[in-house]
Amino acid sequence: MNEGILKLAQEITMKKSPEEALSLIVRSYLEQRIAEYEGKINGFERKYRMCFDEFGLKLNDDESERALEEEFGDKLHMDYMEWEAYSDGLKILKSKLSSLQ
């Protein structure tokens, strides 16, 4: 790894070892991404007034799906895919964060 980057990481984190410095930076990055993903997920939960699993069940029921389309328009499936990506990504990020600790 580039020595300049390692030195900079040590300077900004005030850690003596490069490993500690990089670990702190990666942990901080993961925490920021987790907060970002949780914010996106909370936005969908507020918009649709339900959790992701319930939303998926309603999309698989024709009558419920029509009711959602009447209330929210035709972006349901796009929102579902985006919501699913954030949900899956959040699990991955949390797993990576827990592996650092």
PDB file of C-alpha atoms in Angstrom:
ATOM      1  CA  MET A   1       0.000   0.000   0.000  1.00  0.00           C
ATOM      2  CA  ASN A   2       1.137   3.545  -0.671  1.00  0.00           C
ATOM      3  CA  GLU A   3       3.227   4.764   2.284  1.00  0.00           C
ATOM      4  CA  GLY A   4       1.922   8.319   1.870  1.00  0.00           C
ATOM      5  CA  ILE A   5      -1.666   7.163   2.304  1.00  0.00           C
ATOM      6  CA  LEU A   6      -0.767   5.133   5.384  1.00  0.00           C
ATOM      7  CA  LYS A   7       1.076   8.087   6.898  1.00  0.00           C
ATOM      8  CA  LEU A   8      -1.858  10.394   6.179  1.00  0.00           C
ATOM      9  CA  ALA A   9      -4.257   7.892   7.765  1.00  0.00           C
ATOM     10  CA  GLN A  10      -2.084   7.799  10.877  1.00  0.00           C
ATOM     11  CA  GLU A  11      -1.905  11.598  11.027  1.00  0.00           C
ATOM     12  CA  ILE A  12      -5.628  12.251  10.682  1.00  0.00           C
ATOM     13  CA  THR A  13      -6.629   9.513  13.120  1.00  0.00           C
ATOM     14  CA  MET A  14      -3.731  10.121  15.522  1.00  0.00           C
ATOM     15  CA  LYS A  15      -3.108   6.369  15.673  1.00  0.00           C
ATOM     16  CA  LYS A  16       0.409   4.970  15.891  1.00  0.00           C
ATOM     17  CA  SER A  17      -0.081   1.889  13.766  1.00  0.00           C
ATOM     18  CA  PRO A  18      -1.277   1.955  10.159  1.00  0.00           C
ATOM     19  CA  GLU A  19      -3.627  -0.951  10.911  1.00  0.00           C
ATOM     20  CA  GLU A  20      -5.373   0.975  13.694  1.00  0.00           C
ATOM     21  CA  ALA A  21      -5.606   4.071  11.511  1.00  0.00           C
ATOM     22  CA  LEU A  22      -7.093   2.209   8.559  1.00  0.00           C
ATOM     23  CA  SER A  23      -9.462   0.291  10.809  1.00  0.00           C
ATOM     24  CA  LEU A  24     -10.759   3.545  12.290  1.00  0.00           C
ATOM     25  CA  ILE A  25     -11.205   5.111   8.852  1.00  0.00           C
ATOM     26  CA  VAL A  26     -12.978   2.055   7.449  1.00  0.00           C
ATOM     27  CA  ARG A  27     -15.209   1.845  10.549  1.00  0.00           C
ATOM     28  CA  SER A  28     -16.144   5.519  10.171  1.00  0.00           C
ATOM     29  CA  TYR A  29     -16.879   5.051   6.473  1.00  0.00           C
ATOM     30  CA  LEU A  30     -19.071   2.013   7.129  1.00  0.00           C
ATOM     31  CA  GLU A  31     -20.975   3.867   9.860  1.00  0.00           C
ATOM     32  CA  GLN A  32     -21.642   6.753   7.472  1.00  0.00           C
ATOM     33  CA  ARG A  33     -22.874   4.413   4.749  1.00  0.00           C
ATOM     34  CA  ILE A  34     -25.070   2.549   7.254  1.00  0.00           C
ATOM     35  CA  ALA A  35     -26.648   5.840   8.334  1.00  0.00           C
ATOM     36  CA  GLU A  36     -27.202   6.763   4.670  1.00  0.00           C
ATOM     37  CA  TYR A  37     -28.842   3.411   3.881  1.00  0.00           C
ATOM     38  CA  GLU A  38     -30.994   3.555   7.021  1.00  0.00           C
ATOM     39  CA  GLY A  39     -32.132   7.026   5.991  1.00  0.00           C
ATOM     40  CA  LYS A  40     -33.154   5.784   2.540  1.00  0.00           C
ATOM     41  CA  ILE A  41     -34.996   2.811   4.056  1.00  0.00           C
ATOM     42  CA  ASN A  42     -36.766   5.068   6.568  1.00  0.00           C
ATOM     43  CA  GLY A  43     -37.844   7.281   3.668  1.00  0.00           C
ATOM     44  CA  PHE A  44     -39.527   4.347   1.944  1.00  0.00           C
ATOM     45  CA  GLU A  45     -41.129   3.233   5.223  1.00  0.00           C
ATOM     46  CA  ARG A  46     -42.548   6.726   5.753  1.00  0.00           C
ATOM     47  CA  LYS A  47     -43.702   7.030   2.142  1.00  0.00           C
ATOM     48  CA  TYR A  48     -45.533   3.704   2.102  1.00  0.00           C
ATOM     49  CA  ARG A  49     -46.310   3.542   5.847  1.00  0.00           C
ATOM     50  CA  MET A  50     -45.085  -0.054   6.104  1.00  0.00           C
ATOM     51  CA  CYS A  51     -41.928  -2.144   6.288  1.00  0.00           C
ATOM     52  CA  PHE A  52     -40.195  -3.670   3.273  1.00  0.00           C
ATOM     53  CA  ASP A  53     -41.513  -7.193   3.877  1.00  0.00           C
ATOM     54  CA  GLU A  54     -45.122  -5.991   4.077  1.00  0.00           C
ATOM     55  CA  PHE A  55     -44.618  -3.891   0.940  1.00  0.00           C
ATOM     56  CA  GLY A  56     -43.342  -6.955  -0.929  1.00  0.00           C
ATOM     57  CA  LEU A  57     -46.333  -9.018   0.155  1.00  0.00           C
ATOM     58  CA  LYS A  58     -48.728  -6.320  -1.042  1.00  0.00           C
ATOM     59  CA  LEU A  59     -47.005  -6.129  -4.421  1.00  0.00           C
ATOM     60  CA  ASN A  60     -47.535  -9.876  -4.833  1.00  0.00           C
ATOM     61  CA  ASP A  61     -51.274  -9.532  -4.255  1.00  0.00           C
ATOM     62  CA  ASP A  62     -53.089  -8.100  -7.304  1.00  0.00           C
ATOM     63  CA  GLU A  63     -55.774  -6.282  -5.318  1.00  0.00           C
ATOM     64  CA  SER A  64     -53.309  -4.760  -2.862  1.00  0.00           C
ATOM     65  CA  GLU A  65     -50.976  -3.799  -5.699  1.00  0.00           C
ATOM     66  CA  ARG A  66     -53.788  -1.954  -7.517  1.00  0.00           C
ATOM     67  CA  ALA A  67     -54.657  -0.096  -4.311  1.00  0.00           C
ATOM     68  CA  LEU A  68     -51.019   0.931  -3.882  1.00  0.00           C
ATOM     69  CA  GLU A  69     -50.827   2.067  -7.517  1.00  0.00           C
ATOM     70  CA  GLU A  70     -53.948   4.201  -7.049  1.00  0.00           C
ATOM     71  CA  GLU A  71     -52.459   5.843  -3.979  1.00  0.00           C
ATOM     72  CA  PHE A  72     -48.794   6.124  -4.979  1.00  0.00           C
ATOM     73  CA  GLY A  73     -48.594   5.880  -8.762  1.00  0.00           C
ATOM     74  CA  ASP A  74     -46.682   3.574 -11.053  1.00  0.00           C
ATOM     75  CA  LYS A  75     -43.205   3.739  -9.463  1.00  0.00           C
ATOM     76  CA  LEU A  76     -43.966   0.907  -7.047  1.00  0.00           C
ATOM     77  CA  HIS A  77     -41.744  -1.691  -8.677  1.00  0.00           C
ATOM     78  CA  MET A  78     -38.858   0.737  -9.118  1.00  0.00           C
ATOM     79  CA  ASP A  79     -39.184   1.727  -5.461  1.00  0.00           C
ATOM     80  CA  TYR A  80     -39.337  -1.946  -4.496  1.00  0.00           C
ATOM     81  CA  MET A  81     -36.071  -2.707  -6.305  1.00  0.00           C
ATOM     82  CA  GLU A  82     -34.344   0.338  -4.826  1.00  0.00           C
ATOM     83  CA  TRP A  83     -35.677  -0.435  -1.337  1.00  0.00           C
ATOM     84  CA  GLU A  84     -34.526  -4.047  -1.684  1.00  0.00           C
ATOM     85  CA  ALA A  85     -31.053  -2.918  -2.773  1.00  0.00           C
ATOM     86  CA  TYR A  86     -30.746  -0.640   0.263  1.00  0.00           C
ATOM     87  CA  SER A  87     -32.035  -3.386   2.582  1.00  0.00           C
ATOM     88  CA  ASP A  88     -29.599  -5.948   1.193  1.00  0.00           C
ATOM     89  CA  GLY A  89     -26.770  -3.429   1.191  1.00  0.00           C
ATOM     90  CA  LEU A  90     -27.483  -2.489   4.798  1.00  0.00           C
ATOM     91  CA  LYS A  91     -27.122  -6.121   5.878  1.00  0.00           C
ATOM     92  CA  ILE A  92     -23.788  -6.366   4.075  1.00  0.00           C
ATOM     93  CA  LEU A  93     -22.489  -3.110   5.556  1.00  0.00           C
ATOM     94  CA  LYS A  94     -23.522  -4.136   9.077  1.00  0.00           C
ATOM     95  CA  SER A  95     -21.842  -7.504   8.619  1.00  0.00           C
ATOM     96  CA  LYS A  96     -18.619  -5.847   7.488  1.00  0.00           C
ATOM     97  CA  LEU A  97     -18.752  -3.422  10.423  1.00  0.00           C
ATOM     98  CA  SER A  98     -19.238  -6.227  12.935  1.00  0.00           C
ATOM     99  CA  SER A  99     -16.264  -8.076  11.430  1.00  0.00           C
ATOM    100  CA  LEU A 100     -14.074  -5.066  12.294  1.00  0.00           C
ATOM    101  CA  GLN A 101     -15.068  -5.088  15.955  1.00  0.00           C
TER     102      GLN A 101
END
